[in-house]
Coordinates of C-alpha atoms in Angstrom, one line a residue:
Chain A
Q2 CA 0.3 -0.4 -0.4
S3 CA 1.7 3.5 -1.4
A4 CA 1.5 6.2 0.8
L5 CA 0.2 7.9 -3.4
T6 CA -2.6 7.5 -3.5
Q7 CA -3.8 6.6 -7.0
P8 CA -6.8 5.3 -9.3
A9 CA -5.5 1.8 -10.1
S10 CA -7.9 2.4 -13.9
V11 CA -9.1 5.2 -15.5
S12 CA -10.2 5.0 -19.1
G13 CA -11.3 7.0 -22.1
S14 CA -11.8 6.7 -25.7
P15 CA -9.4 8.7 -28.3
G16 CA -9.6 12.2 -28.9
Q17 CA -10.9 12.8 -25.0
S18 CA -9.0 13.9 -22.4
I19 CA -8.6 11.8 -19.5
T20 CA -7.3 12.8 -15.7
I21 CA -4.8 10.7 -13.2
S22 CA -5.1 11.6 -9.5
C23 CA -2.0 11.0 -7.2
T24 CA -3.4 11.4 -3.5
G25 CA -0.3 12.3 -0.9
A26 CA -0.3 14.2 2.2
S27 CA 0.0 17.8 3.3
S28 CA 3.6 17.1 4.9
D29 CA 4.8 16.1 1.1
I30 CA 2.4 16.5 -2.4
G31 CA 1.4 19.9 -0.5
S32 CA 4.3 20.7 0.5
H33 CA 6.6 21.4 -2.2
D34 CA 6.4 19.8 -6.1
L35 CA 8.6 16.9 -6.1
V36 CA 6.4 15.2 -7.9
S37 CA 7.2 13.6 -11.3
W38 CA 4.3 11.2 -13.5
Y39 CA 6.2 8.4 -15.5
Q40 CA 4.6 6.4 -18.2
Q41 CA 5.8 2.5 -18.8
Y42 CA 4.0 -0.1 -22.0
P43 CA 4.6 -3.5 -20.7
G44 CA 7.7 -4.7 -20.5
Q45 CA 9.3 -1.7 -21.3
T46 CA 11.6 1.0 -18.5
P47 CA 9.5 3.5 -17.5
K48 CA 9.4 7.1 -19.6
L49 CA 9.3 10.1 -17.3
I50 CA 6.8 12.1 -18.9
I51 CA 6.4 15.1 -16.1
Y52 CA 9.0 16.1 -13.2
E53 CA 8.6 18.8 -10.4
A54 CA 4.5 18.9 -11.3
F55 CA 4.6 21.1 -14.3
K56 CA 8.1 20.2 -16.0
R57 CA 7.3 18.7 -19.6
P58 CA 11.0 17.2 -20.2
S59 CA 11.7 18.2 -24.1
G60 CA 10.7 15.3 -26.0
V61 CA 7.5 14.7 -25.1
S62 CA 4.4 15.2 -25.9
N63 CA 2.4 18.6 -24.6
R64 CA -0.6 16.8 -24.6
F65 CA 1.1 15.8 -21.4
S66 CA 0.4 18.4 -18.6
G67 CA 0.7 18.4 -15.0
S68 CA -1.2 20.3 -12.2
K69 CA -1.3 19.7 -8.3
S70 CA -4.1 21.3 -6.0
G71 CA -3.5 20.5 -2.2
N72 CA -1.9 16.8 -1.7
T73 CA -2.8 15.8 -5.2
A74 CA -1.0 15.8 -7.7
S75 CA -2.6 15.3 -11.9
L76 CA -1.8 14.1 -14.9
T77 CA -3.9 15.1 -18.0
I78 CA -4.0 14.1 -20.7
S79 CA -5.6 15.4 -23.7
G80 CA -6.5 14.7 -27.2
L81 CA -6.2 10.9 -26.1
Q82 CA -4.1 8.3 -28.4
A83 CA -4.4 4.5 -28.7
D84 CA -0.5 4.6 -27.7
D85 CA -1.4 5.9 -24.1
E86 CA -2.5 3.3 -23.4
A87 CA 0.3 1.9 -20.7
D88 CA 0.3 2.4 -16.8
Y89 CA 1.2 5.7 -15.1
Y90 CA 2.5 5.9 -12.0
C91 CA 3.6 9.5 -9.8
C92 CA 6.4 9.8 -8.0
S93 CA 6.9 12.2 -4.8
L94 CA 9.5 13.0 -1.9
I95 CA 8.2 11.7 1.5
N96 CA 10.2 12.8 4.6
R97 CA 13.8 11.7 2.6
D98 CA 12.7 8.8 0.5
W99 CA 11.0 9.0 -3.2
V100 CA 8.0 7.3 -3.3
F101 CA 5.9 5.4 -5.7
G102 CA 2.3 6.1 -6.4
G103 CA 0.6 2.5 -7.0
G104 CA 0.4 2.6 -10.3
T105 CA -2.5 3.4 -12.8
M106 CA -3.6 1.1 -15.9
L107 CA -4.8 3.3 -18.9
T108 CA -7.6 2.0 -21.4
V109 CA -8.1 3.4 -25.1
L110 CA -11.6 2.2 -25.6
Chain B
Q11 CA 23.7 9.3 -25.5
V12 CA 23.4 8.8 -21.8
Q13 CA 23.5 5.1 -21.5
L14 CA 22.8 2.6 -18.2
V15 CA 23.8 -1.6 -18.9
Q16 CA 22.7 -3.5 -16.2
S17 CA 24.8 -6.5 -15.9
G18 CA 22.9 -10.3 -16.9
T19 CA 19.6 -12.7 -15.1
E20 CA 20.0 -13.6 -11.8
V21 CA 18.6 -17.0 -10.4
K22 CA 19.3 -17.3 -6.4
K23 CA 18.7 -19.1 -3.6
P24 CA 16.7 -18.5 -0.4
G25 CA 19.0 -16.8 2.0
A26 CA 21.6 -16.0 -1.0
S27 CA 22.6 -12.2 -2.2
V28 CA 22.9 -10.9 -5.2
K29 CA 24.9 -8.1 -6.7
V30 CA 23.7 -6.2 -9.7
S31 CA 25.7 -3.3 -11.5
C32 CA 25.3 -0.5 -13.4
K33 CA 27.5 0.8 -15.4
A34 CA 26.7 4.5 -17.0
S35 CA 27.7 6.4 -19.9
G36 CA 27.6 9.6 -22.4
Y37 CA 27.6 12.4 -18.8
T38 CA 29.6 12.6 -16.6
F39 CA 29.7 10.3 -14.4
I40 CA 30.9 11.7 -11.0
D41 CA 27.4 15.3 -11.6
N42 CA 23.9 12.7 -11.5
V43 CA 23.3 10.8 -8.1
I44 CA 22.2 7.5 -9.1
H45 CA 18.9 5.7 -7.0
W46 CA 17.4 2.0 -7.2
V47 CA 14.3 1.2 -8.6
R48 CA 12.3 -2.2 -8.0
Q49 CA 8.7 -4.1 -10.0
A50 CA 8.2 -7.0 -8.6
P51 CA 6.4 -9.1 -11.4
G52 CA 2.7 -7.4 -11.9
R53 CA 3.7 -4.7 -9.1
G54 CA 4.4 -1.2 -8.7
L55 CA 7.2 0.9 -8.7
E56 CA 9.2 0.1 -6.0
W57 CA 11.9 2.5 -4.4
M58 CA 15.0 1.6 -2.7
G59 CA 17.5 4.4 -2.0
W60 CA 20.5 5.9 -3.6
I61 CA 24.3 6.9 -3.7
D62 CA 26.0 9.8 -5.0
P63 CA 29.4 9.0 -7.5
K64 CA 30.4 11.8 -5.9
R65 CA 30.6 11.6 -3.2
G66 CA 30.5 8.2 -1.9
V67 CA 27.3 8.4 0.4
T68 CA 24.3 6.3 0.2
F69 CA 21.0 7.0 1.0
H70 CA 18.1 3.7 1.7
A71 CA 14.5 3.4 2.5
E72 CA 14.4 2.1 6.6
K73 CA 12.0 -1.4 4.2
F74 CA 16.0 -2.5 3.3
Q75 CA 18.7 -0.8 5.4
A76 CA 19.6 -4.0 7.1
R77 CA 19.8 -5.4 3.9
V78 CA 21.0 -3.6 0.8
A79 CA 24.3 -1.3 0.3
M80 CA 25.0 0.7 -2.5
T81 CA 29.0 1.5 -3.6
G82 CA 30.5 3.0 -6.9
D83 CA 33.2 2.8 -9.1
T84 CA 34.4 5.8 -10.5
S85 CA 37.1 5.0 -12.0
I86 CA 34.7 3.1 -14.2
T87 CA 31.0 5.4 -14.2
T88 CA 29.7 1.9 -12.2
T89 CA 27.9 1.6 -9.8
Y90 CA 27.0 -2.2 -7.9
M91 CA 23.4 -2.3 -5.4
E92 CA 23.7 -5.9 -3.5
L93 CA 21.4 -7.3 -1.5
T94 CA 21.5 -9.8 1.2
T95 CA 19.3 -12.4 2.8
L96 CA 17.4 -12.5 -0.7
R97 CA 14.0 -13.4 -0.1
S98 CA 11.3 -14.9 -2.3
D99 CA 9.6 -11.7 -2.5
D100 CA 12.6 -10.1 -3.3
T101 CA 11.9 -11.3 -7.7
A102 CA 11.9 -8.8 -8.8
V103 CA 13.4 -6.8 -12.5
Y104 CA 15.6 -4.1 -10.5
H105 CA 16.2 -0.6 -12.0
C106 CA 19.5 1.8 -11.6
V107 CA 18.2 5.5 -12.5
R108 CA 19.8 8.6 -13.7
E109 CA 18.5 11.8 -11.5
V110 CA 18.7 14.7 -12.7
G111 CA 19.1 18.5 -10.3
H112 CA 18.4 16.1 -6.7
R113 CA 15.1 17.1 -7.4
G114 CA 12.9 13.5 -8.5
Q115 CA 13.9 13.7 -12.6
F116 CA 14.1 10.2 -12.7
D117 CA 15.1 10.7 -16.3
Y118 CA 17.4 7.7 -18.1
W119 CA 16.8 4.3 -16.7
G120 CA 19.4 1.1 -16.9
Q121 CA 17.8 -1.8 -19.1
G122 CA 16.1 -3.9 -15.4
T123 CA 18.1 -6.2 -14.3
L124 CA 15.8 -9.4 -13.7
V125 CA 16.3 -12.0 -9.7
T126 CA 14.5 -14.7 -9.5
V127 CA 14.7 -15.6 -5.7
S128 CA 13.8 -20.0 -6.0
S129 CA 14.1 -22.8 -4.0

């Protein structure tokens, strides 16, 4: 059981937008912007898609965006595409530990 | 280009130890902290700890404190993760990961090393 809570699964149709939440506590997500998001296809290594809550690495599609409100960080994927179907993990600093959320499986219908 | 190349698959018996290596190239080795993250079959990502190759300083998740050692050899730009007293629930793919800027930006991942613990 991770200290960062993500929905187990979300789904959406091509072209739609979806949002994946990552809920922590006032002492972690609520107090800093050290949240990153990773996309992982089955059998592959994770890929960084958002860091410091809002920033996007070069080369990552601008369809991916990060936000934060209170103790919850969110990843939004707009213009959903078939190849967005993957697992998504948030990660944040809790005390001195880096902690991953439990992961969210995105299904593109 | 940045690369992290890990050692190959390991099969160990319960109670044994395993040492996984991670060879870095394409950047200045001492400029970045290396983390270790594992993923059990069908499960999520689990952070284990980090090593600062420049200072030789390490920090581990409390869960692994007594069983893990992370070391580095700057002469060959390689870091190592050794896990002792292996149990069946240590069966996982172990990744080394480069961090940028000490702010949780894990930008490059090693290909992963499968460690299977079985009697």
